[in-house]
N, CA, C and O atoms as a DFTB+ gen file, in Angstrom:
660 C
 N C O
     1  1      10.886     -12.988      -7.874
     2  2       9.536     -12.101      -8.245
     3  2      10.025     -12.601      -6.669
     4  3      10.288     -13.759      -6.345
     5  1      10.083     -10.891      -5.435
     6  2       9.787     -10.756      -4.163
     7  2       8.288     -10.570      -3.801
     8  3       7.223     -10.838      -4.358
     9  1       8.664      -9.996      -2.627
    10  2       6.221     -10.055      -2.424
    11  2       6.389      -8.695      -1.924
    12  3       7.373      -8.115      -1.463
    13  1       5.368      -8.386      -2.097
    14  2       4.534      -6.473      -1.919
    15  2       3.717      -6.837      -0.829
    16  3       2.510      -7.059      -0.924
    17  1       4.514      -6.909       0.410
    18  2       3.027      -6.744       2.020
    19  2       2.482      -5.931       1.743
    20  3       2.915      -4.882       1.267
    21  1       1.145      -6.284       2.027
    22  2      -0.083      -5.215       2.252
    23  2      -0.564      -4.996       4.078
    24  3      -0.616      -5.515       5.193
    25  1      -0.754      -4.123       3.472
    26  2      -1.428      -3.349       5.140
    27  2      -2.602      -2.986       4.340
    28  3      -2.832      -2.680       3.170
    29  1      -3.744      -3.258       6.260
    30  2      -5.051      -3.133       5.189
    31  2      -5.045      -1.642       4.168
    32  3      -5.276      -1.402       2.983
    33  1      -4.662      -0.884       5.321
    34  2      -5.147       1.287       4.579
    35  2      -4.065       1.825       3.173
    36  3      -4.044       2.872       2.525
    37  1      -2.883       0.020       3.073
    38  2      -3.280       0.559       1.008
    39  2      -4.068      -0.415       0.380
    40  3      -3.710      -0.874      -0.704
    41  1      -5.108      -0.789       0.934
    42  2      -6.213      -1.433       0.157
    43  2      -7.502      -0.496       0.120
    44  3      -8.478      -0.667      -0.611
    45  1      -7.350       0.354       0.891
    46  2      -8.047       0.596       1.068
    47  2      -8.275       2.685       0.575
    48  3      -9.148       3.553       0.575
    49  1      -6.807       2.502       0.236
    50  2      -6.367       3.393      -0.872
    51  2      -6.199       4.177      -1.584
    52  3      -6.243       5.346      -1.967
    53  1      -5.696       1.912      -1.806
    54  2      -6.641       1.879      -4.338
    55  2      -7.754       1.373      -4.526
    56  3      -8.097       1.146      -5.685
    57  1      -8.822       0.984      -3.181
    58  2      -9.666       0.328      -3.213
    59  2     -10.348       2.548      -3.343
    60  3     -10.333       2.994      -4.490
    61  1     -10.685       3.263      -2.529
    62  2     -11.133       4.674      -2.568
    63  2     -10.444       5.587      -3.821
    64  3     -10.803       6.730      -4.103
    65  1      -9.742       5.087      -4.272
    66  2      -9.097       5.770      -6.430
    67  2      -9.903       4.670      -6.651
    68  3     -10.854       5.143      -7.274
    69  1     -10.112       3.375      -6.500
    70  2     -10.836       2.509      -8.089
    71  2     -10.109       2.441      -8.380
    72  3     -10.095       3.315      -9.246
    73  1      -8.528       1.659      -8.390
    74  2      -7.783       1.631      -8.766
    75  2      -7.255      -0.107      -8.377
    76  3      -6.109      -0.227      -8.811
    77  1      -7.640      -1.169      -7.847
    78  2      -7.495      -1.667      -6.738
    79  2      -6.681      -3.025      -7.927
    80  3      -6.282      -4.132      -7.566
    81  1      -6.642      -2.422      -9.409
    82  2      -6.004      -3.239      -9.641
    83  2      -4.666      -3.092     -10.201
    84  3      -4.178      -3.717     -11.143
    85  1      -4.185      -2.245      -9.541
    86  2      -2.591      -1.873      -9.439
    87  2      -1.798      -3.129      -9.026
    88  3      -0.725      -3.614      -9.384
    89  1      -2.493      -3.375      -8.370
    90  2      -1.218      -4.430      -7.393
    91  2      -1.227      -5.407      -8.175
    92  3      -0.714      -6.290      -7.487
    93  1      -1.579      -6.055      -9.614
    94  2      -1.646      -7.082     -10.296
    95  2      -0.902      -6.047     -11.802
    96  3      -1.329      -5.958     -12.953
    97  1       0.412      -5.357     -11.106
    98  2       1.285      -4.506     -11.735
    99  2       2.209      -4.587     -11.694
   100  3       3.024      -4.290     -12.567
   101  1       2.433      -5.122     -10.412
   102  2       3.095      -4.907      -9.590
   103  2       4.800      -5.600      -9.888
   104  3       4.945      -6.505     -10.710
   105  1       5.394      -5.314      -9.496
   106  2       7.082      -7.027     -10.299
   107  2       6.542      -8.006      -9.039
   108  3       6.768      -9.210      -9.161
   109  1       6.121      -7.726      -8.316
   110  2       6.757      -8.298      -7.070
   111  2       5.163      -8.729      -6.424
   112  3       4.244      -7.921      -6.296
   113  1       5.113      -9.892      -6.139
   114  2       3.192     -10.861      -5.325
   115  2       2.807      -9.982      -4.003
   116  3       3.343      -9.754      -2.919
   117  1       1.569      -9.603      -4.676
   118  2       0.933      -8.622      -3.905
   119  2       0.565     -10.385      -2.470
   120  3      -0.182     -11.361      -2.541
   121  1       1.417      -9.976      -1.580
   122  2       0.854     -10.166      -0.127
   123  2       0.038      -9.478       1.057
   124  3       0.145      -8.284       1.337
   125  1      -1.062     -10.680       1.932
   126  2      -2.065      -9.762       3.308
   127  2      -1.596     -10.688       3.728
   128  3      -1.016     -11.577       3.105
   129  1      -1.879     -10.562       5.392
   130  2      -1.995     -11.268       6.616
   131  2      -3.303     -11.489       6.769
   132  3      -4.083     -10.569       6.520
   133  1      -3.857     -12.947       7.277
   134  2      -5.559     -12.990       7.523
   135  2      -5.823     -11.755       8.085
   136  3      -6.968     -11.332       7.921
   137  1      -5.274     -11.275       8.524
   138  2      -5.947     -10.447       9.600
   139  2      -6.282      -9.021       8.787
   140  3      -7.351      -8.463       9.035
   141  1      -5.509      -8.535       7.973
   142  2      -5.870      -7.718       6.561
   143  2      -7.003      -7.572       6.002
   144  3      -7.628      -6.546       5.736
   145  1      -7.340      -9.109       5.765
   146  2      -8.230      -9.303       4.538
   147  2      -9.566      -9.660       5.673
   148  3     -10.641      -9.649       5.072
   149  1      -9.757     -10.087       7.747
   150  2     -10.811      -9.852       8.406
   151  2     -10.383      -8.540       7.954
   152  3     -10.476      -8.367       6.738
   153  1      -9.876      -7.449       8.736
   154  2     -10.533      -6.332       8.578
   155  2     -10.778      -5.547       6.972
   156  3     -11.375      -4.574       6.512
   157  1     -10.228      -6.249       6.677
   158  2     -11.100      -5.650       4.739
   159  2     -12.100      -6.055       3.879
   160  3     -12.769      -5.685       2.915
   161  1     -11.959      -6.760       4.461
   162  2     -13.423      -7.991       3.686
   163  2     -13.947      -8.502       4.496
   164  3     -14.943      -7.853       4.814
   165  1     -13.715     -10.188       5.580
   166  2     -14.131      -9.892       6.475
   167  2     -16.456      -9.043       7.244
   168  3     -17.655      -9.049       6.967
   169  1     -15.220      -8.453       8.415
   170  2     -15.949      -7.486       8.979
   171  2     -16.137      -6.050       8.246
   172  3     -16.232      -5.103       9.027
   173  1     -16.238      -5.592       6.148
   174  2     -16.729      -5.983       5.904
   175  2     -17.443      -4.225       6.337
   176  3     -18.366      -3.599       5.816
   177  1     -16.123      -3.734       7.988
   178  2     -15.856      -2.598       8.557
   179  2     -16.074      -1.123       6.611
   180  3     -16.299       0.059       6.874
   181  1     -15.982      -1.443       5.422
   182  2     -15.065      -0.695       5.083
   183  2     -16.429      -0.345       3.014
   184  3     -16.756      -1.263       2.263
   185  1     -16.769       1.036       2.828
   186  2     -17.806       0.219       2.044
   187  2     -17.034      -0.339       0.990
   188  3     -17.772      -1.001       0.261
   189  1     -15.326      -0.346       0.440
   190  2     -15.109      -1.122      -0.637
   191  2     -14.771      -2.521      -0.501
   192  3     -14.325      -2.987      -1.550
   193  1     -14.829      -3.178       0.272
   194  2     -14.575      -4.151       1.520
   195  2     -15.456      -6.113       0.313
   196  3     -15.530      -7.248       0.785
   197  1     -15.735      -5.829      -0.605
   198  2     -16.248      -6.717      -2.138
   199  2     -15.476      -6.560      -3.728
   200  3     -15.422      -7.145      -4.809
   201  1     -14.904      -5.260      -2.984
   202  2     -13.917      -5.206      -4.529
   203  2     -12.707      -5.839      -3.935
   204  3     -12.008      -6.433      -4.756
   205  1     -12.426      -5.846      -3.094
   206  2     -10.921      -5.741      -2.176
   207  2     -11.704      -7.745      -1.878
   208  3     -11.690      -8.387      -0.828
   209  1     -11.835      -7.842      -2.196
   210  2     -12.935      -9.344      -2.043
   211  2     -12.379      -9.440      -2.663
   212  3     -11.262      -9.633      -2.182
   213  1     -12.382      -9.438      -4.296
   214  2     -12.391      -9.886      -5.265
   215  2     -10.529      -9.865      -5.804
   216  3     -10.062     -10.389      -6.816
   217  1      -9.866      -9.162      -4.844
   218  2      -9.442      -9.362      -5.034
   219  2      -8.190     -10.723      -4.351
   220  3      -7.058     -11.033      -4.722
   221  1      -8.952     -11.166      -3.400
   222  2      -8.332     -12.272      -2.559
   223  2      -8.855     -13.496      -4.063
   224  3      -7.892     -14.135      -4.487
   225  1     -10.153     -13.773      -4.749
   226  2     -10.769     -14.089      -4.479
   227  2     -10.252     -14.615      -6.612
   228  3     -10.200     -15.608      -7.339
   229  1     -10.050     -13.368      -6.653
   230  2      -9.458     -14.236      -7.812
   231  2      -7.297     -14.207      -8.007
   232  3      -6.556     -14.230      -8.989
   233  1      -7.067     -14.153      -6.596
   234  2      -5.443     -14.543      -6.045
   235  2      -4.660     -13.567      -6.999
   236  3      -3.870     -14.128      -7.758
   237  1      -4.722     -12.646      -7.057
   238  2      -3.984     -11.210      -7.904
   239  2      -3.916     -10.739      -5.444
   240  3      -4.913     -10.031      -5.305
   241  1      -3.665     -10.797      -4.907
   242  2      -3.431     -10.651      -3.449
   243  2      -3.286     -11.905      -2.675
   244  3      -4.363     -12.309      -2.237
   245  1      -2.108     -12.738      -2.343
   246  2      -2.662     -14.072      -1.388
   247  2      -2.348     -13.558      -0.090
   248  3      -1.683     -12.594       0.290
   249  1      -3.197     -14.722       0.667
   250  2      -3.094     -14.388       2.026
   251  2      -1.666     -15.723       2.397
   252  3      -1.162     -16.613       1.712
   253  1      -1.432     -15.205       3.895
   254  2       0.143     -15.481       4.713
   255  2       0.327     -15.259       5.289
   256  3       0.698     -14.096       5.126
   257  1       0.425     -15.585       6.414
   258  2       1.002     -15.550       7.812
   259  2       2.383     -15.562       8.067
   260  3       3.134     -15.915       7.158
   261  1       2.909     -15.180       9.331
   262  2       4.351     -15.770       9.243
   263  2       4.758     -16.520      10.515
   264  3       4.462     -16.410      11.705
   265  1       5.520     -17.294       9.825
   266  2       5.200     -18.558      10.589
   267  2       6.090     -18.831      12.391
   268  3       6.365     -19.896      12.942
   269  1       6.315     -17.449      12.852
   270  2       6.173     -16.907      13.988
   271  2       5.853     -15.771      14.779
   272  3       6.691     -14.946      15.141
   273  1       3.905     -15.701      15.213
   274  2       3.248     -14.407      15.350
   275  2       3.789     -14.809      16.431
   276  3       4.010     -15.870      17.013
   277  1       4.066     -12.937      16.660
   278  2       3.925     -12.436      17.550
   279  2       3.151     -11.056      18.217
   280  3       1.955     -11.347      18.257
   281  1       3.368      -9.579      18.794
   282  2       2.683      -8.500      19.386
   283  2       4.375      -8.144      19.008
   284  3       5.220      -9.018      19.202
   285  1       4.813      -6.614      18.387
   286  2       5.363      -6.078      18.043
   287  2       4.508      -4.655      19.265
   288  3       3.396      -4.127      19.295
   289  1       6.118      -4.490      20.315
   290  2       6.027      -3.014      21.053
   291  2       5.373      -2.181      20.435
   292  3       5.744      -2.261      19.264
   293  1       3.833      -0.651      20.640
   294  2       4.119      -0.240      19.833
   295  2       3.164      -0.368      18.489
   296  3       3.190       0.299      17.454
   297  1       2.624      -1.066      18.736
   298  2       1.316      -1.026      17.520
   299  2       0.094      -2.435      17.142
   300  3       0.740      -3.483      17.162
   301  1      -0.752      -2.589      16.963
   302  2      -1.240      -3.748      16.433
   303  2      -1.375      -5.489      16.243
   304  3      -0.700      -5.939      15.317
   305  1      -1.841      -6.062      16.702
   306  2      -1.302      -7.881      16.757
   307  2      -1.425      -7.739      14.638
   308  3      -0.712      -8.443      13.923
   309  1      -2.588      -6.573      13.982
   310  2      -2.206      -7.204      13.016
   311  2      -0.791      -6.422      12.383
   312  3      -0.004      -6.874      11.552
   313  1      -0.759      -4.799      13.232
   314  2       0.265      -4.337      11.788
   315  2       1.214      -5.529      12.287
   316  3       1.556      -6.441      11.536
   317  1       1.739      -5.397      14.093
   318  2       3.400      -6.780      14.312
   319  2       3.245      -7.814      13.723
   320  3       4.023      -8.690      14.101
   321  1       2.153      -8.277      12.471
   322  2       1.871      -9.276      12.219
   323  2       2.458      -8.829      10.574
   324  3       3.441      -9.376      10.073
   325  1       1.589      -7.661       9.826
   326  2       2.930      -7.354       8.797
   327  2       3.489      -7.128       8.678
   328  3       3.903      -7.251       7.526
   329  1       4.450      -6.373       9.822
   330  2       5.734      -5.759       9.557
   331  2       6.900      -7.929       9.905
   332  3       7.793      -8.494       9.273
   333  1       6.064      -8.310      11.246
   334  2       6.816      -9.934      11.083
   335  2       6.833     -10.642       9.770
   336  3       7.932     -10.858       9.260
   337  1       5.301     -11.186       8.913
   338  2       5.375     -11.641       7.363
   339  2       6.210     -10.463       6.489
   340  3       5.812     -10.401       5.326
   341  1       7.058      -9.722       6.751
   342  2       7.642      -9.188       5.398
   343  2       8.975      -8.948       6.460
   344  3       9.708      -9.212       5.507
   345  1       9.862      -8.708       7.479
   346  2      10.815      -9.396       7.723
   347  2      11.738     -10.384       7.410
   348  3      12.620     -10.682       8.215
   349  1       9.596     -11.975       6.809
   350  2      10.140     -13.530       6.954
   351  2      10.642     -13.546       5.805
   352  3      11.825     -13.819       5.602
   353  1       9.422     -13.119       4.492
   354  2       9.823     -12.992       3.325
   355  2      11.281     -12.283       2.987
   356  3      12.270     -12.882       2.564
   357  1      11.188     -10.944       3.256
   358  2      12.059     -10.478       3.015
   359  2      11.575      -9.554       1.809
   360  3      12.169      -9.322       0.756
   361  1      10.422      -9.122       2.216
   362  2       9.018      -8.365       1.004
   363  2      10.632      -7.069       0.447
   364  3      11.265      -6.051       0.729
   365  1      10.507      -7.941      -0.268
   366  2      11.047      -6.394      -1.480
   367  2      10.643      -4.825      -1.163
   368  3      11.240      -3.764      -1.347
   369  1       8.941      -5.270      -0.423
   370  2       8.582      -3.778      -0.082
   371  2       6.877      -3.929       0.870
   372  3       6.008      -4.717       0.498
   373  1       6.719      -3.027       2.064
   374  2       5.440      -3.142       3.072
   375  2       4.764      -1.742       1.899
   376  3       5.486      -1.226       1.046
   377  1       3.954      -1.522       2.019
   378  2       2.449      -0.926       1.740
   379  2       1.618       0.013       2.828
   380  3       0.472      -0.396       3.016
   381  1       1.872       0.823       3.342
   382  2       0.659       1.341       4.447
   383  2       0.400       2.776       4.664
   384  3       1.318       3.559       4.423
   385  1      -0.557       3.154       5.024
   386  2      -0.746       4.800       5.349
   387  2       0.070       4.939       6.454
   388  3       1.026       5.703       6.585
   389  1      -0.490       3.950       7.426
   390  2      -0.453       3.848       8.550
   391  2       1.092       4.083       9.170
   392  3       1.668       3.112       9.662
   393  1       1.891       5.682       9.125
   394  2       2.365       6.197      10.084
   395  2       3.291       5.278      11.319
   396  3       4.500       5.083      11.200
   397  1       2.766       4.956      12.070
   398  2       3.664       3.644      12.788
   399  2       3.959       2.416      12.582
   400  3       5.100       1.969      12.464
   401  1       2.949       1.814      12.528
   402  2       3.561       1.170      11.284
   403  2       4.899       0.792      10.261
   404  3       5.713      -0.130      10.300
   405  1       4.679       2.253       9.095
   406  2       5.561       2.555       8.400
   407  2       6.894       2.439       9.383
   408  3       7.305       1.284       9.491
   409  1       7.906       3.813      10.383
   410  2       8.373       3.497      11.623
   411  2       9.030       2.159      12.080
   412  3      10.172       1.704      12.123
   413  1       7.751       1.735      12.408
   414  2       8.095       0.518      12.990
   415  2       9.121      -0.915      11.957
   416  3      10.264      -1.360      12.068
   417  1       7.905      -1.226      10.981
   418  2       8.961      -1.786       9.938
   419  2      10.681      -0.972       9.121
   420  3      11.692      -1.512       8.672
   421  1      10.366       0.154       9.233
   422  2      12.081       0.839       9.077
   423  2      12.587       0.555      10.183
   424  3      13.487      -0.282      10.101
   425  1      12.464       0.757      10.732
   426  2      12.619       0.587      12.859
   427  2      13.950      -1.845      12.158
   428  3      15.102      -2.276      12.227
   429  1      12.820      -2.261      11.751
   430  2      13.206      -2.974      11.646
   431  2      13.422      -2.921      10.576
   432  3      12.626      -2.027      10.290
   433  1      14.049      -3.253       9.357
   434  2      14.830      -2.623       7.762
   435  2      13.417      -2.905       6.288
   436  3      13.266      -2.883       5.067
   437  1      12.979      -3.055       7.087
   438  2      11.550      -3.446       5.507
   439  2      11.624      -2.309       5.374
   440  3      11.305      -1.461       6.206
   441  1      12.092      -2.123       4.222
   442  2      11.021      -1.301       2.907
   443  2       9.856      -1.073       3.422
   444  3       9.055      -1.875       3.902
   445  1       9.783       0.161       3.293
   446  2       8.791       0.226       3.885
   447  2       8.366       2.053       3.289
   448  3       8.994       3.112       3.256
   449  1       6.875       1.580       2.870
   450  2       5.728       3.139       2.000
   451  2       5.600       3.829       1.806
   452  3       6.474       4.257       1.052
   453  1       4.023       5.242       2.277
   454  2       3.208       4.588       1.499
   455  2       3.118       4.861      -0.007
   456  3       3.907       5.278      -0.855
   457  1       1.740       4.429      -0.001
   458  2       1.030       3.581      -1.855
   459  2       1.364       4.671      -2.598
   460  3       1.145       4.395      -3.778
   461  1       1.980       6.277      -2.424
   462  2       1.652       6.850      -3.706
   463  2       3.464       6.413      -4.265
   464  3       3.868       6.370      -5.427
   465  1       4.045       6.214      -3.332
   466  2       5.843       5.535      -3.841
   467  2       5.538       4.818      -4.180
   468  3       6.476       4.769      -4.976
   469  1       4.367       3.035      -4.694
   470  2       4.381       2.334      -5.085
   471  2       3.648       2.841      -6.041
   472  3       3.810       2.170      -7.060
   473  1       2.625       4.054      -6.261
   474  2       2.145       4.699      -7.536
   475  2       3.677       5.207      -8.486
   476  3       4.166       4.789      -9.536
   477  1       3.995       6.057      -7.725
   478  2       5.639       6.335      -8.337
   479  2       6.504       5.834      -9.600
   480  3       6.755       6.241     -10.735
   481  1       6.988       4.152      -8.359
   482  2       7.502       3.379      -9.156
   483  2       6.882       2.479     -10.612
   484  3       7.448       1.907     -11.543
   485  1       5.396       2.711     -10.225
   486  2       5.047       2.670     -11.800
   487  2       4.936       3.263     -12.180
   488  3       3.909       2.783     -12.661
   489  1       5.004       4.641     -12.833
   490  2       4.995       5.740     -13.162
   491  2       7.205       5.593     -14.060
   492  3       7.880       5.376     -15.067
   493  1       7.208       5.886     -12.806
   494  2       8.613       5.383     -13.714
   495  2       8.942       4.308     -13.946
   496  3       9.863       4.230     -14.759
   497  1       8.353       2.895     -13.344
   498  2       9.002       2.250     -14.992
   499  2       7.766       2.092     -16.286
   500  3       8.006       0.918     -16.568
   501  1       7.411       2.216     -16.582
   502  2       6.177       3.184     -18.065
   503  2       5.054       2.130     -17.940
   504  3       4.592       1.905     -19.058
   505  1       4.412       1.355     -16.906
   506  2       3.591       0.518     -15.535
   507  2       2.513       1.213     -15.624
   508  3       1.606       0.587     -16.172
   509  1       2.040       3.098     -15.046
   510  2       1.307       3.534     -16.286
   511  2       1.688       5.092     -16.298
   512  3       2.732       5.609     -15.899
   513  1       0.445       5.761     -16.921
   514  2       1.035       6.887     -17.485
   515  2       1.029       8.004     -16.493
   516  3       0.624       8.118     -15.336
   517  1       1.545       8.687     -17.241
   518  2       1.872      10.883     -16.047
   519  2       0.044      10.561     -16.453
   520  3       0.126       9.775     -17.397
   521  1      -0.917      10.715     -16.278
   522  2      -2.259      11.069     -16.519
   523  2      -3.049      10.045     -16.008
   524  3      -4.278      10.053     -15.951
   525  1      -2.389       9.269     -15.683
   526  2      -2.812       8.453     -14.184
   527  2      -2.684       8.261     -12.460
   528  3      -3.339       8.119     -11.427
   529  1      -1.356       8.371     -13.004
   530  2      -0.694       8.428     -11.584
   531  2      -0.999      10.405     -11.201
   532  3      -0.256      11.078     -10.487
   533  1      -1.331      10.540     -11.389
   534  2      -1.578      12.100     -11.749
   535  2      -3.192      12.089     -11.249
   536  3      -3.720      12.954     -10.550
   537  1      -3.629      11.262     -11.623
   538  2      -5.586      10.630     -11.743
   539  2      -5.018      10.752      -9.968
   540  3      -5.462      11.691      -9.308
   541  1      -4.223       9.940      -9.428
   542  2      -4.261       8.979      -8.020
   543  2      -4.071       9.852      -6.994
   544  3      -4.683      10.198      -5.983
   545  1      -2.822      10.166      -7.665
   546  2      -2.364      11.630      -6.251
   547  2      -3.466      12.273      -5.692
   548  3      -3.787      12.368      -4.508
   549  1      -4.393      13.012      -7.426
   550  2      -5.879      13.814      -7.031
   551  2      -6.132      12.833      -6.478
   552  3      -5.111      12.323      -6.017
   553  1      -6.922      12.343      -6.302
   554  2      -7.993      11.349      -5.583
   555  2      -6.893      10.908      -4.469
   556  3      -7.658       9.980      -4.206
   557  1      -6.127      10.766      -3.833
   558  2      -5.221      10.257      -2.254
   559  2      -5.753      11.403      -1.991
   560  3      -6.901      11.356      -1.547
   561  1      -5.302      12.367      -2.118
   562  2      -5.399      13.914      -1.283
   563  2      -6.399      14.313      -0.995
   564  3      -6.569      15.079      -0.047
   565  1      -8.077      13.523      -2.394
   566  2      -8.749      14.700      -2.416
   567  2      -9.115      13.205      -1.011
   568  3      -8.545      13.423       0.058
   569  1      -9.893      11.994      -1.063
   570  2      -9.849      11.755      -0.463
   571  2      -9.547      10.858       0.407
   572  3     -10.177       9.835       0.673
   573  1      -8.011      11.463       1.117
   574  2      -7.950      12.008       3.132
   575  2      -6.531      10.193       3.332
   576  3      -6.093       9.511       4.259
   577  1      -6.332      10.262       1.040
   578  2      -5.731       8.823       2.371
   579  2      -4.038       9.711       2.054
   580  3      -3.171       9.116       2.694
   581  1      -3.667      10.475       1.549
   582  2      -1.911      10.889       1.945
   583  2      -2.411      12.736       1.622
   584  3      -3.379      13.328       1.143
   585  1      -1.193      13.056       2.174
   586  2      -0.947      15.137       2.777
   587  2      -0.526      15.512       1.324
   588  3       0.173      14.766       0.638
   589  1      -1.063      16.882       0.844
   590  2      -0.442      16.880      -0.642
   591  2       0.546      17.581      -0.488
   592  3       0.851      18.518      -1.226
   593  1       1.151      17.215       0.474
   594  2       2.583      17.313       0.712
   595  2       3.666      15.748       0.261
   596  3       4.698      15.595      -0.393
   597  1       2.838      14.923       0.947
   598  2       3.983      13.932      -0.087
   599  2       3.715      13.817      -1.384
   600  3       4.548      13.486      -2.228
   601  1       2.266      14.147      -1.652
   602  2       2.028      14.424      -3.060
   603  2       3.127      15.178      -3.889
   604  3       3.640      14.716      -4.908
   605  1       3.479      16.616      -3.228
   606  2       4.548      17.890      -3.954
   607  2       5.997      16.929      -3.910
   608  3       6.790      17.473      -4.679
   609  1       6.654      15.637      -3.255
   610  2       7.425      15.162      -3.429
   611  2       7.894      14.411      -5.144
   612  3       8.900      14.243      -5.833
   613  1       6.363      14.139      -5.189
   614  2       7.012      13.101      -6.947
   615  2       6.560      14.431      -7.692
   616  3       7.090      14.550      -8.797
   617  1       5.862      15.262      -7.397
   618  2       5.686      16.001      -8.385
   619  2       7.085      17.221      -8.770
   620  3       7.983      17.530      -7.986
   621  1       6.885      17.768     -10.284
   622  2       7.641      19.036     -10.659
   623  2       7.923      20.060     -10.360
   624  3       7.464      20.989     -11.025
   625  1       8.593      20.271      -9.496
   626  2       8.709      21.262      -9.073
   627  2       9.064      22.719     -10.553
   628  3       9.981      23.046     -11.307
   629  1       6.938      23.364     -10.057
   630  2       6.692      24.309     -11.605
   631  2       7.778      26.217     -10.730
   632  3       7.610      26.467      -9.536
   633  1       8.362      26.817     -11.297
   634  2       8.525      27.492     -11.670
   635  2       8.023      29.421     -10.933
   636  3       7.489      30.009     -11.874
   637  1       8.055      29.988     -10.164
   638  2       6.668      30.872     -10.189
   639  2       5.803      31.560     -11.467
   640  3       6.010      30.891     -12.479
   641  1       5.105      32.433     -11.664
   642  2       5.081      32.137     -12.903
   643  2       6.471      33.786     -13.027
   644  3       7.289      34.249     -12.232
   645  1       5.962      34.218     -14.753
   646  2       8.039      35.127     -14.381
   647  2       8.946      35.193     -14.366
   648  3       9.831      35.956     -14.751
   649  1       8.746      33.677     -13.511
   650  2      11.015      32.825     -13.321
   651  2      11.352      32.837     -14.467
   652  3      10.401      32.778     -15.245
   653  1      12.477      32.897     -14.986
   654  2      13.211      31.751     -16.455
   655  2      14.888      31.286     -15.925
   656  3      15.768      31.675     -15.157
   657  1      14.682      30.477     -16.660
   658  2      15.804      28.642     -16.347
   659  2      16.746      28.496     -14.935
   660  3      17.394      27.470     -14.728
């Protein structure tokens, strides 16, 4: 089993969609750096912090920090630790909605994606239904956690009315 490294933004996206338990369906062990825990639970800046805290309390998500922490250029200390942890553990995937973090991780060879990609993977492997996937996508857009253009990548292309095959 590999690791699914989580940024605060991914946890908040799932919390706003009221589906944090999707993480329990991952084929990989969900982990987050202590700074992510602090941002989403300890500091209490988000209305969903109690539910996110329950993921950690029930050990669905575990905290883990990189062995050689440092700040990477162009991103915050916490985001740097997220990228460094993903590198160190050879993460199967890193989830974030933060474009700068995603780009930095990808530049360093880390498989990094928005949460919608994780949801699509769960759908493609039969772990969630089409209805659940589409409901999550709608929630992500409604809560401004991703753009309709991101979601449209995963939806089947519909032909305009009147066009055939």
